């Protein structure tokens, strides 16, 4: 079942900037450098990035880019080893993980239902489904997990890999930590630096005291 999308409140999503928007921009650049992309895919990525905070549906983005949706799905899946829906889902989950790690937003400033609306989901149920499909655990379990920042780092690395695998072993903590100071081969230097910038921010004194 496809995710039910609604219009995102741009004012509320602006709270995510500048870290997340810059981070997503680097993800887009990395994807474009890594893959030999067809014209429809390039156009779609450009439109998706420009409308990342207000996207209502893939169909709407295709109309903005003047791309045939069926052709886009074929070309995009071949180019990216993921569907347009999956890429959008991964970006939203990545945003959710970042926000749930952020101490200034965890401290009672918004609920999981608020987070759903910020990321464009009509309710908690489709958000939970998308999060679980991508990460392997529920948003609530992630929020309560002691290693959530390491999970965020690993997800970013997996995002840049071509493997079509889910991160399903966080529950038992059977994963290999990323070695400090050594970026993944599948990750651009810019993305690596941004991830570490985010992690340093999340590991600030305000976070450690919570």
Coordinates of N, CA and C in Angstrom, one line a residue:
X1 N 0.8 -1.2 0.0 CA 0.0 0.0 0.0 C 0.9 1.2 0.0
X2 N 0.6 2.2 -0.9 CA 1.3 3.4 -0.9 C 1.0 4.3 0.3
X3 N 2.0 5.1 0.6 CA 1.9 6.0 1.8 C 0.9 7.1 1.4
X4 N 0.0 7.4 2.4 CA -0.9 8.5 2.2 C -0.2 9.8 2.5
X5 N -0.2 10.7 1.5 CA 0.6 11.9 1.6 C -0.4 13.1 1.8
X6 N 0.0 14.1 2.6 CA -0.7 15.3 2.7 C 0.2 16.4 2.6
X7 N -0.3 17.6 2.4 CA 0.6 18.8 2.3 C 1.3 19.1 3.6
X8 N 2.6 19.3 3.5 CA 3.4 19.6 4.7 C 3.3 21.1 5.1
X9 N 3.3 21.4 6.3 CA 3.3 22.7 6.8 C 4.7 23.3 6.7
X10 N 5.0 24.2 5.7 CA 6.3 24.6 5.5 C 6.9 25.4 6.7
X11 N 6.0 26.1 7.4 CA 6.5 26.9 8.5 C 7.0 25.9 9.6
X12 N 6.3 24.9 9.9 CA 6.8 23.9 10.9 C 8.0 23.2 10.4
X13 N 8.0 22.8 9.1 CA 9.2 22.1 8.6 C 10.4 22.9 8.6
X14 N 10.2 24.3 8.6 CA 11.4 25.2 8.6 C 12.2 25.0 9.9
X15 N 11.6 24.4 10.9 CA 12.4 24.2 12.2 C 13.5 23.2 12.0
X16 N 13.4 22.4 10.9 CA 14.4 21.4 10.7 C 15.7 22.0 10.1
X17 N 15.5 23.1 9.5 CA 16.7 23.7 8.8 C 17.6 24.4 9.9
X18 N 18.9 24.6 9.6 CA 19.5 24.4 8.3 C 20.2 23.0 8.2
X19 N 20.3 22.3 9.3 CA 21.1 21.1 9.3 C 20.5 20.0 8.3
X20 N 19.2 19.8 8.5 CA 18.6 18.7 7.7 C 18.5 19.0 6.2
X21 N 18.2 20.3 5.9 CA 18.0 20.6 4.5 C 19.4 20.5 3.8
X22 N 20.4 21.0 4.5 CA 21.8 20.9 3.9 C 22.2 19.4 3.7
X23 N 21.8 18.6 4.7 CA 22.1 17.2 4.7 C 21.4 16.5 3.5
X24 N 20.1 16.8 3.3 CA 19.4 16.3 2.2 C 20.0 16.7 0.9
X25 N 20.4 18.0 0.8 CA 21.0 18.5 -0.4 C 22.3 17.6 -0.7
X26 N 23.1 17.3 0.3 CA 24.3 16.5 0.0 C 23.9 15.1 -0.4
X27 N 22.8 14.6 0.2 CA 22.3 13.3 -0.3 C 22.0 13.3 -1.8
X28 N 21.3 14.3 -2.2 CA 20.9 14.4 -3.6 C 22.1 14.5 -4.5
X29 N 23.1 15.3 -4.1 CA 24.3 15.5 -4.8 C 25.0 14.1 -4.9
X30 N 25.1 13.4 -3.8 CA 25.8 12.1 -3.8 C 25.1 11.1 -4.7
X31 N 23.8 11.1 -4.7 CA 23.0 10.2 -5.6 C 23.3 10.5 -7.0
X32 N 23.3 11.8 -7.4 CA 23.5 12.2 -8.8 C 24.9 11.9 -9.2
X33 N 25.9 12.0 -8.4 CA 27.2 11.7 -8.8 C 27.5 10.2 -8.9
X34 N 26.7 9.4 -8.1 CA 27.0 8.0 -8.0 C 26.4 7.2 -9.2
X35 N 25.3 7.7 -9.7 CA 24.5 6.9 -10.7 C 24.5 7.6 -12.0
X36 N 24.5 6.8 -13.1 CA 24.3 7.4 -14.4 C 22.8 7.5 -14.6
X37 N 22.3 8.8 -14.5 CA 20.9 9.1 -14.5 C 20.3 9.5 -15.8
X38 N 19.1 9.0 -16.0 CA 18.4 9.4 -17.2 C 17.8 10.8 -17.0
X39 N 17.4 11.5 -18.1 CA 16.8 12.8 -18.0 C 15.6 12.9 -17.0
X40 N 14.6 11.9 -17.1 CA 13.5 12.0 -16.2 C 13.9 11.9 -14.8
X41 N 14.9 11.1 -14.5 CA 15.3 10.9 -13.1 C 15.9 12.2 -12.6
X42 N 16.8 12.8 -13.4 CA 17.4 14.1 -13.0 C 16.4 15.2 -12.8
X43 N 15.4 15.3 -13.7 CA 14.4 16.3 -13.5 C 13.6 16.0 -12.3
X44 N 13.3 14.8 -12.0 CA 12.5 14.4 -10.8 C 13.2 14.8 -9.5
X45 N 14.5 14.4 -9.5 CA 15.3 14.8 -8.3 C 15.3 16.3 -8.0
X46 N 15.5 17.0 -9.1 CA 15.5 18.5 -9.0 C 14.2 19.0 -8.4
X47 N 13.1 18.5 -8.9 CA 11.8 19.0 -8.5 C 11.5 18.5 -7.1
X48 N 11.9 17.3 -6.8 CA 11.7 16.7 -5.4 C 12.5 17.5 -4.4
X49 N 13.7 17.9 -4.7 CA 14.5 18.7 -3.7 C 13.9 20.0 -3.5
X50 N 13.4 20.7 -4.6 CA 12.9 22.0 -4.5 C 11.5 22.0 -3.7
X51 N 10.9 20.9 -3.7 CA 9.5 20.8 -3.1 C 9.5 19.8 -1.9
X52 N 10.7 19.5 -1.3 CA 10.8 18.5 -0.3 C 9.9 18.8 0.9
X53 N 9.6 20.0 1.2 CA 8.8 20.4 2.3 C 7.3 20.5 2.0
X54 N 6.9 20.5 0.8 CA 5.5 20.7 0.4 C 5.0 19.6 -0.5
X55 N 5.7 18.5 -0.7 CA 5.3 17.5 -1.6 C 4.0 16.9 -1.2
X56 N 3.0 16.7 -2.1 CA 1.8 16.1 -1.8 C 1.6 14.7 -2.4
X57 N 2.3 14.4 -3.5 CA 2.3 13.1 -4.1 C 3.3 13.1 -5.2
X58 N 3.7 11.8 -5.6 CA 4.6 11.6 -6.7 C 4.0 12.1 -8.0
X59 N 2.7 11.9 -8.2 CA 2.0 12.4 -9.3 C 2.1 13.9 -9.5
X60 N 1.9 14.6 -8.4 CA 2.0 16.0 -8.4 C 3.4 16.5 -8.8
X61 N 4.5 15.8 -8.3 CA 5.8 16.2 -8.7 C 6.1 15.9 -10.2
X62 N 5.5 14.8 -10.7 CA 5.7 14.5 -12.1 C 5.0 15.6 -13.0
X63 N 3.9 16.1 -12.5 CA 3.2 17.2 -13.3 C 4.1 18.4 -13.3
X64 N 4.7 18.7 -12.1 CA 5.6 19.9 -12.0 C 6.8 19.8 -13.0
X65 N 7.3 18.6 -13.1 CA 8.5 18.4 -13.9 C 8.1 18.0 -15.3
X66 N 6.8 17.9 -15.6 CA 6.3 17.5 -17.0 C 6.9 16.2 -17.4
X67 N 6.8 15.2 -16.5 CA 7.3 13.9 -16.7 C 6.2 12.9 -16.7
X68 N 6.2 11.9 -17.6 CA 5.2 10.8 -17.6 C 5.5 9.9 -16.4
X69 N 4.5 9.7 -15.5 CA 4.7 9.0 -14.3 C 5.2 7.6 -14.5
X70 N 4.6 6.9 -15.5 CA 5.0 5.5 -15.8 C 6.4 5.4 -16.2
X71 N 6.8 6.3 -17.1 CA 8.2 6.3 -17.6 C 9.2 6.6 -16.5
X72 N 8.8 7.6 -15.6 CA 9.6 8.0 -14.5 C 9.9 6.8 -13.6
X73 N 8.8 6.0 -13.3 CA 8.9 4.9 -12.4 C 9.9 3.9 -13.0
X74 N 9.9 3.6 -14.3 CA 10.7 2.7 -14.9 C 12.2 3.2 -14.9
X75 N 12.4 4.4 -15.4 CA 13.7 5.0 -15.4 C 14.3 5.1 -14.0
X76 N 13.6 5.6 -13.1 CA 14.0 5.9 -11.8 C 14.4 4.6 -11.1
X77 N 13.6 3.6 -11.2 CA 13.9 2.3 -10.6 C 15.2 1.7 -11.1
X78 N 15.4 1.9 -12.4 CA 16.6 1.3 -13.1 C 17.8 2.1 -12.6
X79 N 17.7 3.5 -12.6 CA 18.8 4.3 -12.3 C 19.2 4.2 -10.8
X80 N 18.2 4.2 -9.9 CA 18.5 4.4 -8.5 C 18.3 3.1 -7.7
X81 N 17.9 2.0 -8.3 CA 17.6 0.8 -7.5 C 16.6 1.0 -6.4
X82 N 15.8 1.9 -6.6 CA 14.7 2.2 -5.6 C 13.6 3.0 -6.4
X83 N 12.4 2.8 -5.9 CA 11.3 3.6 -6.6 C 11.3 5.0 -6.1
X84 N 10.6 5.9 -6.8 CA 10.4 7.3 -6.2 C 9.8 7.3 -4.9
X85 N 8.8 6.4 -4.7 CA 8.1 6.3 -3.4 C 9.1 5.9 -2.3
X86 N 10.0 5.0 -2.6 CA 10.9 4.5 -1.6 C 11.9 5.6 -1.2
X87 N 12.4 6.4 -2.2 CA 13.3 7.5 -1.9 C 12.6 8.5 -1.0
X88 N 11.4 8.9 -1.4 CA 10.7 9.8 -0.5 C 10.5 9.3 0.9
X89 N 10.2 8.0 1.0 CA 10.0 7.4 2.3 C 11.3 7.5 3.1
X90 N 12.4 7.1 2.4 CA 13.7 7.1 3.1 C 14.1 8.5 3.6
X91 N 13.8 9.5 2.8 CA 14.2 10.9 3.2 C 13.3 11.3 4.4
X92 N 12.1 10.9 4.4 CA 11.2 11.3 5.5 C 11.6 10.6 6.8
X93 N 12.0 9.3 6.6 CA 12.4 8.6 7.8 C 13.7 9.1 8.3
X94 N 14.6 9.5 7.4 CA 15.9 10.2 7.8 C 15.6 11.4 8.6
X95 N 14.6 12.2 8.1 CA 14.2 13.5 8.8 C 13.6 13.1 10.2
X96 N 12.8 12.1 10.3 CA 12.2 11.7 11.5 C 13.3 11.3 12.5
X97 N 14.2 10.5 12.1 CA 15.3 10.0 13.0 C 16.1 11.2 13.5
X98 N 16.4 12.2 12.7 CA 17.1 13.4 13.1 C 16.3 14.1 14.2
X99 N 15.0 14.3 13.9 CA 14.2 15.1 14.8 C 14.0 14.4 16.2
X100 N 13.9 13.1 16.1 CA 13.8 12.3 17.4 C 15.1 12.3 18.2
X101 N 16.2 12.5 17.5 CA 17.5 12.6 18.3 C 17.7 13.9 18.8
X102 N 17.1 14.9 18.3 CA 17.3 16.3 18.7 C 16.7 16.6 20.1
X103 N 17.6 17.0 21.0 CA 17.1 17.2 22.4 C 16.1 18.4 22.5
X104 N 16.3 19.4 21.6 CA 15.4 20.6 21.7 C 14.0 20.2 21.2
X105 N 13.8 19.1 20.5 CA 12.5 18.8 20.0 C 12.0 17.5 20.7
X106 N 12.8 16.8 21.5 CA 12.4 15.6 22.2 C 11.8 16.1 23.5
X107 N 12.2 17.2 24.0 CA 11.8 17.6 25.4 C 10.4 18.2 25.4
X108 N 9.4 17.3 25.0 CA 8.0 17.7 25.1 C 7.5 18.8 24.1
X109 N 8.3 19.1 23.1 CA 7.9 20.2 22.2 C 7.0 19.7 21.1
X110 N 7.0 18.4 20.8 CA 6.1 17.9 19.9 C 5.9 16.4 20.2
X111 N 4.7 15.9 19.8 CA 4.4 14.5 19.9 C 4.7 13.7 18.6
X112 N 4.6 12.4 18.6 CA 4.8 11.6 17.4 C 3.8 12.0 16.4
X113 N 2.6 12.3 16.8 CA 1.5 12.7 15.9 C 1.9 14.1 15.2
X114 N 2.5 15.0 16.0 CA 3.0 16.2 15.4 C 4.1 15.9 14.3
X115 N 4.9 15.0 14.7 CA 6.0 14.6 13.8 C 5.5 14.1 12.5
X116 N 4.4 13.3 12.6 CA 3.8 12.8 11.3 C 3.3 13.9 10.4
X117 N 2.7 14.9 11.0 CA 2.2 16.0 10.2 C 3.3 16.8 9.6
X118 N 4.4 17.0 10.4 CA 5.6 17.7 9.9 C 6.2 17.1 8.7
X119 N 6.1 15.7 8.6 CA 6.8 15.0 7.5 C 5.8 14.6 6.4
X120 N 4.5 15.0 6.6 CA 3.6 14.8 5.5 C 2.7 13.6 5.5
X121 N 2.6 12.9 6.7 CA 1.8 11.8 6.8 C 0.4 12.2 7.4
X122 N -0.6 11.5 7.0 CA -2.0 11.9 7.4 C -2.3 11.5 8.8
X123 N -1.6 10.4 9.3 CA -1.8 10.0 10.7 C -0.5 9.2 11.1
X124 N -0.6 8.7 12.4 CA 0.6 8.0 12.9 C 0.7 6.6 12.2
X125 N -0.4 6.0 11.9 CA -0.4 4.6 11.3 C 0.4 4.5 10.0
X126 N 0.2 5.3 9.0 CA 1.1 5.2 7.8 C 2.6 5.6 8.1
X127 N 2.8 6.5 9.0 CA 4.1 6.9 9.4 C 4.8 5.7 10.1
X128 N 4.1 5.1 11.0 CA 4.7 3.9 11.7 C 5.0 2.8 10.7
X129 N 4.1 2.6 9.8 CA 4.4 1.5 8.8 C 5.6 1.8 7.9
X130 N 5.7 3.1 7.5 CA 6.8 3.5 6.7 C 8.1 3.4 7.4
X131 N 8.1 3.8 8.7 CA 9.3 3.8 9.6 C 9.7 2.4 9.8
X132 N 8.8 1.5 10.1 CA 9.1 0.1 10.4 C 9.6 -0.6 9.1
X133 N 9.1 -0.3 8.0 CA 9.5 -0.9 6.7 C 11.0 -0.5 6.4
X134 N 11.3 0.7 6.8 CA 12.7 1.2 6.5 C 13.7 0.8 7.5
X135 N 13.3 0.9 8.8 CA 14.3 0.7 9.9 C 14.2 -0.7 10.5
X136 N 13.0 -1.2 10.6 CA 12.8 -2.5 11.3 C 12.3 -2.4 12.7
X137 N 12.1 -1.2 13.2 CA 11.5 -1.0 14.5 C 10.5 0.2 14.4
X138 N 9.7 0.3 15.4 CA 8.7 1.4 15.3 C 9.3 2.7 15.7
X139 N 8.7 3.9 15.4 CA 9.2 5.2 15.8 C 9.3 5.3 17.3
X140 N 8.4 4.7 18.0 CA 8.4 4.8 19.5 C 9.6 4.0 20.1
X141 N 9.9 2.8 19.5 CA 11.0 2.1 19.9 C 12.3 2.8 19.6
X142 N 12.4 3.4 18.4 CA 13.6 4.2 18.1 C 13.8 5.3 19.1
X143 N 12.7 6.0 19.4 CA 12.8 7.2 20.3 C 13.4 6.8 21.6
X144 N 13.0 5.6 22.1 CA 13.5 5.1 23.4 C 14.8 4.4 23.4
X145 N 15.4 4.2 22.2 CA 16.6 3.4 22.0 C 17.8 4.2 22.5
X146 N 18.7 3.5 23.3 CA 19.9 4.2 23.8 C 20.9 4.5 22.7
X147 N 20.8 3.7 21.6 CA 21.8 3.9 20.5 C 21.3 4.6 19.3
X148 N 20.3 5.4 19.5 CA 19.6 6.0 18.4 C 20.5 6.9 17.5
X149 N 21.5 7.5 18.0 CA 22.4 8.3 17.2 C 23.3 7.5 16.3
X150 N 23.7 6.3 16.9 CA 24.5 5.4 16.1 C 23.7 4.8 15.0
X151 N 22.4 4.5 15.3 CA 21.5 4.0 14.3 C 21.3 5.0 13.2
X152 N 21.2 6.3 13.5 CA 21.0 7.4 12.5 C 22.3 7.4 11.6
X153 N 23.4 7.3 12.2 CA 24.7 7.3 11.4 C 24.7 6.1 10.4
X154 N 24.3 4.9 10.9 CA 24.3 3.7 10.1 C 23.3 3.8 8.9
X155 N 22.1 4.4 9.3 CA 21.1 4.5 8.2 C 21.6 5.4 7.1
X156 N 22.3 6.5 7.5 CA 22.8 7.4 6.4 C 23.8 6.6 5.5
X157 N 24.6 5.8 6.1 CA 25.6 5.0 5.3 C 24.8 4.0 4.4
X158 N 23.8 3.4 4.9 CA 23.0 2.4 4.1 C 22.3 3.2 3.0
X159 N 21.9 4.4 3.3 CA 21.1 5.2 2.3 C 22.0 5.3 1.0
X160 N 23.3 5.4 1.2 CA 24.2 5.6 0.1 C 24.7 4.3 -0.5
X161 N 24.3 3.2 0.0 CA 24.7 1.9 -0.6 C 23.7 1.5 -1.6
X162 N 24.1 0.6 -2.4 CA 23.1 0.1 -3.5 C 22.4 -1.1 -3.0
X163 N 22.7 -1.7 -1.8 CA 22.1 -2.8 -1.3 C 20.6 -2.5 -1.0
X164 N 19.7 -3.4 -1.4 CA 18.3 -3.2 -1.2 C 17.9 -4.0 0.1
X165 N 18.6 -3.7 1.2 CA 18.3 -4.4 2.4 C 17.8 -3.5 3.5
X166 N 17.0 -4.0 4.4 CA 16.5 -3.2 5.5 C 17.4 -3.4 6.7
X167 N 17.4 -2.4 7.5 CA 18.2 -2.4 8.7 C 17.3 -3.1 9.8
X168 N 17.4 -4.4 10.0 CA 16.4 -5.1 10.8 C 17.0 -5.6 12.1
X169 N 18.3 -5.4 12.4 CA 18.8 -6.0 13.6 C 19.2 -5.0 14.7
X170 N 18.5 -3.8 14.7 CA 18.8 -2.9 15.7 C 18.2 -3.3 17.0
X171 N 17.1 -4.1 17.0 CA 16.4 -4.5 18.2 C 17.4 -5.3 19.1
X172 N 18.2 -6.1 18.5 CA 19.1 -6.9 19.3 C 20.5 -6.3 19.4
X173 N 20.7 -5.1 18.8 CA 21.9 -4.4 18.8 C 23.1 -5.2 18.1
X174 N 22.7 -6.0 17.2 CA 23.7 -6.8 16.5 C 24.2 -6.1 15.2
X175 N 24.8 -5.0 15.4 CA 25.3 -4.2 14.3 C 26.7 -3.8 14.5
X176 N 27.4 -3.4 13.4 CA 28.8 -3.0 13.5 C 28.9 -1.5 13.6
X177 N 29.4 -0.9 14.7 CA 29.5 0.5 14.9 C 30.4 1.1 13.8
X178 N 30.1 2.3 13.4 CA 31.0 3.0 12.4 C 32.2 3.5 13.1
X179 N 33.4 3.2 12.6 CA 34.6 3.7 13.2 C 34.8 5.2 13.0
X180 N 35.1 5.8 14.1 CA 35.3 7.3 14.1 C 36.4 7.7 13.2
X181 N 36.3 8.7 12.4 CA 37.3 9.2 11.6 C 37.5 8.5 10.3
X182 N 36.6 7.5 10.0 CA 36.8 6.8 8.7 C 35.5 6.7 8.0
X183 N 35.3 7.6 7.0 CA 34.0 7.6 6.2 C 33.8 6.3 5.4
X184 N 32.6 5.9 5.3 CA 32.3 4.8 4.4 C 32.7 5.0 3.0
X185 N 33.1 4.0 2.3 CA 33.5 4.1 0.9 C 32.3 4.6 0.0
X186 N 31.1 4.2 0.5 CA 29.9 4.6 -0.3 C 29.4 6.0 0.0
X187 N 30.1 6.7 0.9 CA 29.6 8.0 1.4 C 30.5 9.1 0.9
X188 N 30.0 10.1 0.4 CA 30.8 11.3 0.0 C 31.4 11.9 1.3
X189 N 32.5 12.6 1.1 CA 33.2 13.3 2.2 C 32.2 14.4 2.8
X190 N 31.5 15.1 1.9 CA 30.6 16.1 2.4 C 29.5 15.5 3.3
X191 N 29.0 14.4 2.9 CA 27.9 13.7 3.7 C 28.5 13.3 5.0
X192 N 29.7 12.7 5.0 CA 30.4 12.2 6.2 C 30.6 13.3 7.2
X193 N 31.0 14.5 6.7 CA 31.3 15.6 7.6 C 30.0 16.2 8.1
X194 N 28.9 16.2 7.3 CA 27.6 16.6 7.8 C 27.1 15.7 8.9
X195 N 27.2 14.4 8.7 CA 26.7 13.4 9.7 C 27.4 13.7 11.0
X196 N 28.7 13.8 10.9 CA 29.5 14.0 12.1 C 29.1 15.4 12.8
X197 N 28.8 16.4 12.0 CA 28.4 17.7 12.5 C 27.1 17.5 13.2
X198 N 26.2 16.7 12.6 CA 24.9 16.4 13.3 C 25.1 15.7 14.6
X199 N 26.0 14.7 14.6 CA 26.2 13.9 15.8 C 26.8 14.7 16.9
X200 N 27.7 15.6 16.5 CA 28.3 16.4 17.6 C 27.3 17.3 18.2
X201 N 26.4 17.8 17.4 CA 25.3 18.6 17.9 C 24.4 17.8 18.8
X202 N 24.1 16.6 18.4 CA 23.2 15.8 19.2 C 23.8 15.3 20.5
X203 N 25.2 15.2 20.5 CA 25.9 14.8 21.7 C 26.3 15.9 22.6
X204 N 25.7 17.1 22.4 CA 26.0 18.2 23.2 C 25.6 18.0 24.6
X205 N 26.1 18.9 25.5 CA 25.8 18.8 26.9 C 24.3 18.8 27.2
X206 N 23.6 19.5 26.4 CA 22.1 19.6 26.7 C 21.5 18.2 26.4
X207 N 22.0 17.5 25.5 CA 21.5 16.1 25.2 C 21.9 15.2 26.3
X208 N 23.2 15.2 26.7 CA 23.7 14.3 27.7 C 23.0 14.4 29.0
X209 N 22.4 15.6 29.3 CA 21.8 15.8 30.6 C 20.4 15.3 30.6
X210 N 19.8 14.9 29.5 CA 18.4 14.5 29.4 C 18.3 13.0 29.7

